[in-house]
XYZ file of C-alpha atoms in Angstrom:
322
model
C 13.127 -4.271 -27.934
C 11.342 -3.451 -24.736
C 13.154 -4.488 -21.635
C 11.698 -5.765 -18.472
C 12.368 -2.676 -16.329
C 10.721 -0.704 -19.303
C 7.430 -2.627 -18.776
C 7.700 -2.487 -15.128
C 7.834 1.340 -15.385
C 4.918 1.341 -17.792
C 2.877 -0.953 -15.587
C 3.583 1.278 -12.588
C 1.283 3.890 -13.919
C -0.897 1.616 -16.166
C -2.416 -0.527 -13.296
C -3.706 2.555 -11.421
C -6.295 2.949 -9.985
C -7.072 -0.805 -9.901
C -3.871 -1.588 -7.901
C -3.302 0.110 -4.663
C 0.093 1.642 -3.675
C 0.249 -0.374 -0.410
C 1.828 0.976 2.772
C 5.255 0.446 3.953
C 4.943 0.574 7.712
C 7.636 0.420 10.270
C 7.102 -2.268 13.093
C 8.421 -0.901 16.343
C 7.911 -4.337 18.129
C 9.561 -6.247 15.410
C 12.423 -3.852 15.216
C 13.031 -3.999 18.993
C 12.626 -7.798 18.957
C 15.020 -8.471 16.057
C 17.443 -5.677 16.543
C 16.901 -4.627 12.856
C 14.898 -1.515 11.482
C 11.888 -3.652 10.197
C 9.540 -2.328 7.736
C 6.476 -4.352 6.633
C 5.226 -3.891 2.863
C 1.577 -4.628 3.299
C 0.485 -6.106 0.055
C -2.077 -8.156 1.918
C -4.152 -4.877 1.725
C -4.708 -5.270 -1.954
C -8.549 -5.593 -2.835
C -8.113 -9.385 -3.373
C -5.930 -9.995 -0.470
C -2.577 -10.544 -2.252
C 0.108 -9.142 -4.433
C -1.078 -11.292 -7.234
C -3.650 -8.319 -8.216
C -0.621 -6.329 -9.674
C 0.321 -9.071 -12.384
C -3.224 -10.034 -13.117
C -4.273 -6.392 -13.590
C -1.243 -5.557 -15.803
C -1.919 -8.626 -17.978
C -5.704 -8.310 -18.206
C -5.564 -4.609 -19.129
C -3.165 -5.333 -22.059
C -5.518 -8.170 -23.211
C -8.856 -6.506 -22.806
C -9.515 -5.306 -26.179
C -8.848 -8.650 -27.831
C -10.174 -10.978 -24.943
C -13.580 -9.297 -24.185
C -15.318 -11.592 -26.771
C -13.277 -14.722 -26.048
C -12.497 -14.560 -22.308
C -9.376 -15.854 -20.805
C -8.063 -19.133 -19.225
C -5.631 -19.166 -16.318
C -4.360 -21.607 -13.511
C -3.804 -20.939 -9.841
C -3.253 -22.272 -6.334
C -5.923 -19.492 -5.453
C -4.489 -16.101 -5.301
C -3.630 -15.650 -8.864
C -7.184 -16.842 -9.905
C -8.902 -14.689 -7.496
C -6.896 -11.677 -8.848
C -7.607 -12.625 -12.578
C -11.201 -12.964 -11.914
C -11.246 -9.583 -10.030
C -9.410 -8.014 -12.993
C -11.883 -9.660 -15.412
C -14.852 -7.852 -13.676
C -12.989 -4.649 -14.017
C -12.093 -4.982 -17.697
C -15.167 -7.034 -18.714
C -13.521 -10.170 -19.618
C -14.822 -13.617 -18.783
C -12.425 -15.710 -16.845
C -12.056 -19.595 -16.314
C -9.645 -20.589 -13.715
C -8.196 -24.288 -13.462
C -7.128 -25.315 -9.941
C -5.695 -28.516 -8.675
C -7.710 -30.552 -6.064
C -5.261 -29.593 -3.497
C -6.339 -25.875 -3.507
C -7.695 -24.708 -0.184
C -11.495 -24.679 -0.173
C -11.727 -21.058 0.961
C -9.419 -19.862 -2.023
C -11.700 -21.806 -4.378
C -14.736 -20.377 -2.959
C -13.152 -16.858 -3.244
C -12.434 -17.352 -7.019
C -16.107 -18.211 -7.583
C -17.423 -15.305 -5.593
C -15.311 -12.999 -7.914
C -17.096 -14.313 -10.881
C -14.940 -16.792 -12.455
C -15.847 -20.281 -13.685
C -13.845 -22.977 -11.793
C -12.398 -26.136 -13.183
C -10.973 -28.517 -10.838
C -8.495 -31.229 -11.890
C -6.621 -34.082 -10.194
C -3.058 -33.036 -9.192
C -1.365 -29.797 -8.057
C -0.478 -26.453 -9.401
C 1.784 -27.576 -12.361
C -1.076 -30.125 -13.547
C -3.499 -27.222 -13.611
C -1.086 -24.919 -15.451
C -0.624 -27.646 -18.219
C -4.263 -28.329 -18.580
C -5.234 -24.767 -18.500
C -2.722 -23.805 -21.225
C -3.612 -26.798 -23.290
C -7.283 -25.977 -23.346
C -6.384 -22.277 -24.116
C -4.383 -23.386 -27.187
C -7.162 -25.812 -28.176
C -9.862 -23.080 -28.130
C -7.549 -20.239 -29.455
C -8.067 -17.912 -26.421
C -5.428 -16.183 -24.181
C -3.840 -17.919 -21.530
C -2.967 -15.681 -18.268
C 0.085 -17.309 -16.660
C 0.462 -17.202 -12.973
C 4.060 -16.283 -13.097
C 5.543 -17.485 -16.540
C 4.805 -14.240 -18.513
C 6.665 -11.027 -18.907
C 3.425 -8.788 -18.534
C 2.496 -10.587 -15.203
C 6.033 -10.317 -13.934
C 6.084 -6.556 -14.988
C 2.939 -6.016 -12.807
C 4.507 -7.784 -9.734
C 7.550 -5.443 -10.386
C 5.335 -2.416 -9.475
C 5.822 -3.552 -5.756
C 9.486 -2.982 -6.172
C 8.905 0.462 -7.758
C 6.741 1.361 -4.662
C 9.343 0.115 -2.333
C 12.230 2.434 -3.808
C 9.726 5.285 -3.781
C 8.865 4.801 -0.077
C 12.414 3.800 1.145
C 15.409 4.251 -1.061
C 17.705 3.396 1.714
C 16.806 -0.354 2.235
C 19.723 -2.603 3.108
C 17.873 -5.861 2.308
C 14.283 -7.135 1.278
C 12.943 -10.491 2.370
C 10.329 -12.220 0.030
C 8.781 -15.751 -0.253
C 9.551 -17.419 -3.587
C 7.209 -19.833 -5.380
C 7.218 -19.776 -9.182
C 9.336 -16.607 -9.243
C 6.962 -14.048 -10.610
C 7.056 -11.634 -7.694
C 10.728 -12.075 -6.805
C 11.602 -11.693 -10.587
C 9.694 -8.402 -10.884
C 10.666 -7.158 -7.411
C 14.302 -7.924 -8.139
C 14.374 -6.279 -11.544
C 13.258 -3.072 -10.208
C 15.723 -3.310 -7.253
C 18.566 -4.064 -9.343
C 17.804 -1.105 -11.633
C 16.935 1.430 -9.053
C 18.445 0.309 -5.776
C 21.256 -1.952 -6.640
C 22.727 -1.806 -3.133
C 19.812 -3.475 -1.694
C 20.187 -7.213 -0.904
C 17.434 -9.359 -2.212
C 16.718 -12.345 0.062
C 14.553 -15.200 -1.376
C 12.915 -17.340 1.068
C 11.297 -20.930 0.656
C 9.446 -23.137 2.867
C 11.447 -26.380 3.268
C 8.307 -28.363 2.137
C 8.035 -26.607 -1.250
C 11.405 -25.596 -2.808
C 11.219 -26.440 -6.686
C 12.812 -23.031 -7.724
C 15.444 -23.243 -5.222
C 16.641 -26.793 -6.055
C 16.337 -25.785 -9.713
C 18.717 -22.776 -9.227
C 21.087 -25.117 -7.456
C 20.811 -27.590 -10.401
C 21.158 -24.877 -13.049
C 18.044 -26.009 -14.726
C 14.329 -26.415 -13.935
C 13.764 -29.899 -12.153
C 11.063 -31.611 -10.337
C 11.408 -31.929 -6.420
C 9.516 -33.596 -3.766
C 6.472 -31.498 -2.289
C 4.911 -31.719 1.137
C 1.892 -29.746 2.570
C 2.961 -26.367 3.776
C 1.298 -23.437 5.437
C 2.640 -21.480 2.429
C 0.122 -22.957 -0.067
C 0.320 -19.755 -2.138
C 4.025 -20.348 -3.152
C 3.692 -24.228 -3.355
C 3.955 -26.449 -6.423
C 6.388 -27.311 -9.229
C 7.835 -24.679 -11.760
C 6.766 -24.996 -15.430
C 9.495 -26.067 -17.740
C 10.833 -23.208 -19.743
C 9.745 -20.589 -17.285
C 11.005 -17.048 -18.069
C 11.323 -16.504 -14.122
C 14.220 -19.000 -13.986
C 17.006 -16.964 -15.508
C 15.714 -13.885 -14.025
C 15.821 -15.451 -10.427
C 19.239 -16.548 -11.310
C 20.335 -12.952 -11.752
C 18.379 -11.004 -9.166
C 18.344 -13.198 -5.923
C 21.439 -12.378 -3.938
C 20.580 -14.841 -0.932
C 18.488 -17.994 -0.537
C 17.092 -19.429 2.719
C 14.712 -22.175 3.825
C 12.374 -22.164 6.715
C 10.445 -24.898 8.458
C 6.732 -25.039 9.214
C 7.273 -24.165 12.814
C 9.308 -21.145 11.898
C 6.524 -20.101 9.313
C 3.994 -20.496 12.126
C 6.024 -18.528 14.622
C 6.565 -15.685 12.086
C 2.698 -15.470 11.535
C 2.118 -15.393 15.218
C 4.789 -12.763 15.485
C 2.943 -10.452 12.982
C -0.220 -11.162 14.754
C 1.227 -10.219 18.169
C 3.165 -7.268 17.042
C 0.653 -5.644 14.539
C -2.591 -7.762 15.056
C -2.710 -8.601 11.548
C -3.781 -11.976 10.122
C -1.419 -12.914 7.139
C -1.050 -16.170 5.251
C 1.786 -18.799 5.303
C 3.722 -17.210 2.337
C 3.793 -13.811 4.150
C 5.252 -15.724 7.208
C 7.933 -17.402 5.107
C 9.378 -13.980 4.397
C 9.489 -12.805 7.868
C 10.669 -16.427 9.099
C 13.727 -15.614 6.790
C 14.474 -12.399 8.519
C 14.073 -13.967 11.929
C 16.434 -16.636 11.184
C 19.262 -14.153 9.880
C 18.538 -11.322 12.112
C 21.789 -11.219 13.994
C 23.491 -10.599 10.369
C 21.105 -7.611 9.739
C 21.463 -6.026 13.301
C 21.229 -2.253 12.815
C 20.219 -2.552 9.114
C 17.064 -1.275 7.566
C 15.153 -4.152 6.085
C 11.827 -4.676 4.449
C 9.605 -7.889 4.526
C 7.052 -8.380 1.816
C 3.675 -9.409 3.565
C 2.327 -10.811 0.242
C -1.075 -11.861 1.330
C -3.876 -12.545 3.848
C -5.908 -15.417 2.182
C -5.875 -18.115 4.754
C -8.754 -20.035 6.322
C -9.427 -19.195 9.800
C -9.056 -22.787 10.996
C -5.598 -22.926 9.332
C -4.718 -19.776 10.964
C -5.836 -20.759 14.319
C -3.887 -24.104 13.960
C -0.754 -22.063 12.834
C -1.101 -19.894 16.008
C -1.033 -22.929 18.214
C 1.948 -24.359 16.121
C 3.682 -21.087 16.530
C 3.588 -21.286 20.405
C 6.221 -24.174 20.212
């Protein structure tokens, strides 16, 4: 049986040239400020502005031969839908994206601009996932899951392959966690290729379904509040294959407040003149919160996306002053 690490290795070459090998850049200012050797994995530089292009491209290239006539259906909080739409254009596959009515308008507009058909439903990300999967089953066409799929996870795992190739001596990696697709792929690659690297999963306090589920030992529903990290928000689909992987690969868990997220986003803007979205801020906020424990260590922060409305970013910069 093909293992997940085998799928990741195959995807690592298979998704090129449609997925970039993004830079791992040292931040001199953050290193000085935090007392760690801080490296930033710049996946916000992917063509669609987030790491989601990795998983979407891997899934779509494997589906392309059978899906060109039928198209595919997916569900998204924004970044995944945009990535699937982009991959659909690359491989000549029609894409329909279900979104909840809480999806930021700029992300919905970006999905449409990428050529997808958009279906908005009442509710959040989980309701969109359920509706999309049901419609795909009814019509007998492929459903491209945002995280609950081994091909998607394998695509996200290519980020871990790159990290090890770029810096084999990392002491720790900080990453935002939502449905668990990125941390599952990244963590699987690290455990196989750099097992000494400590993987730290970070959640916004306002949206921590996977974390609460890990504590409970099963996937549970938990209260959700609005968060700057809209890309990681929402409940986790029952039976998701990411849950047992998260149990195995995450070494440490942290939560951060909205003020901490905003401060981290502001730190990136001040240190590097980069505009990143809330989920990227979550990962850095986790490092800032625990920097004393990683003093003198070489650490990487996954800057997973840049897709944020200008007004929201400006508000975050103001909040980050506090």
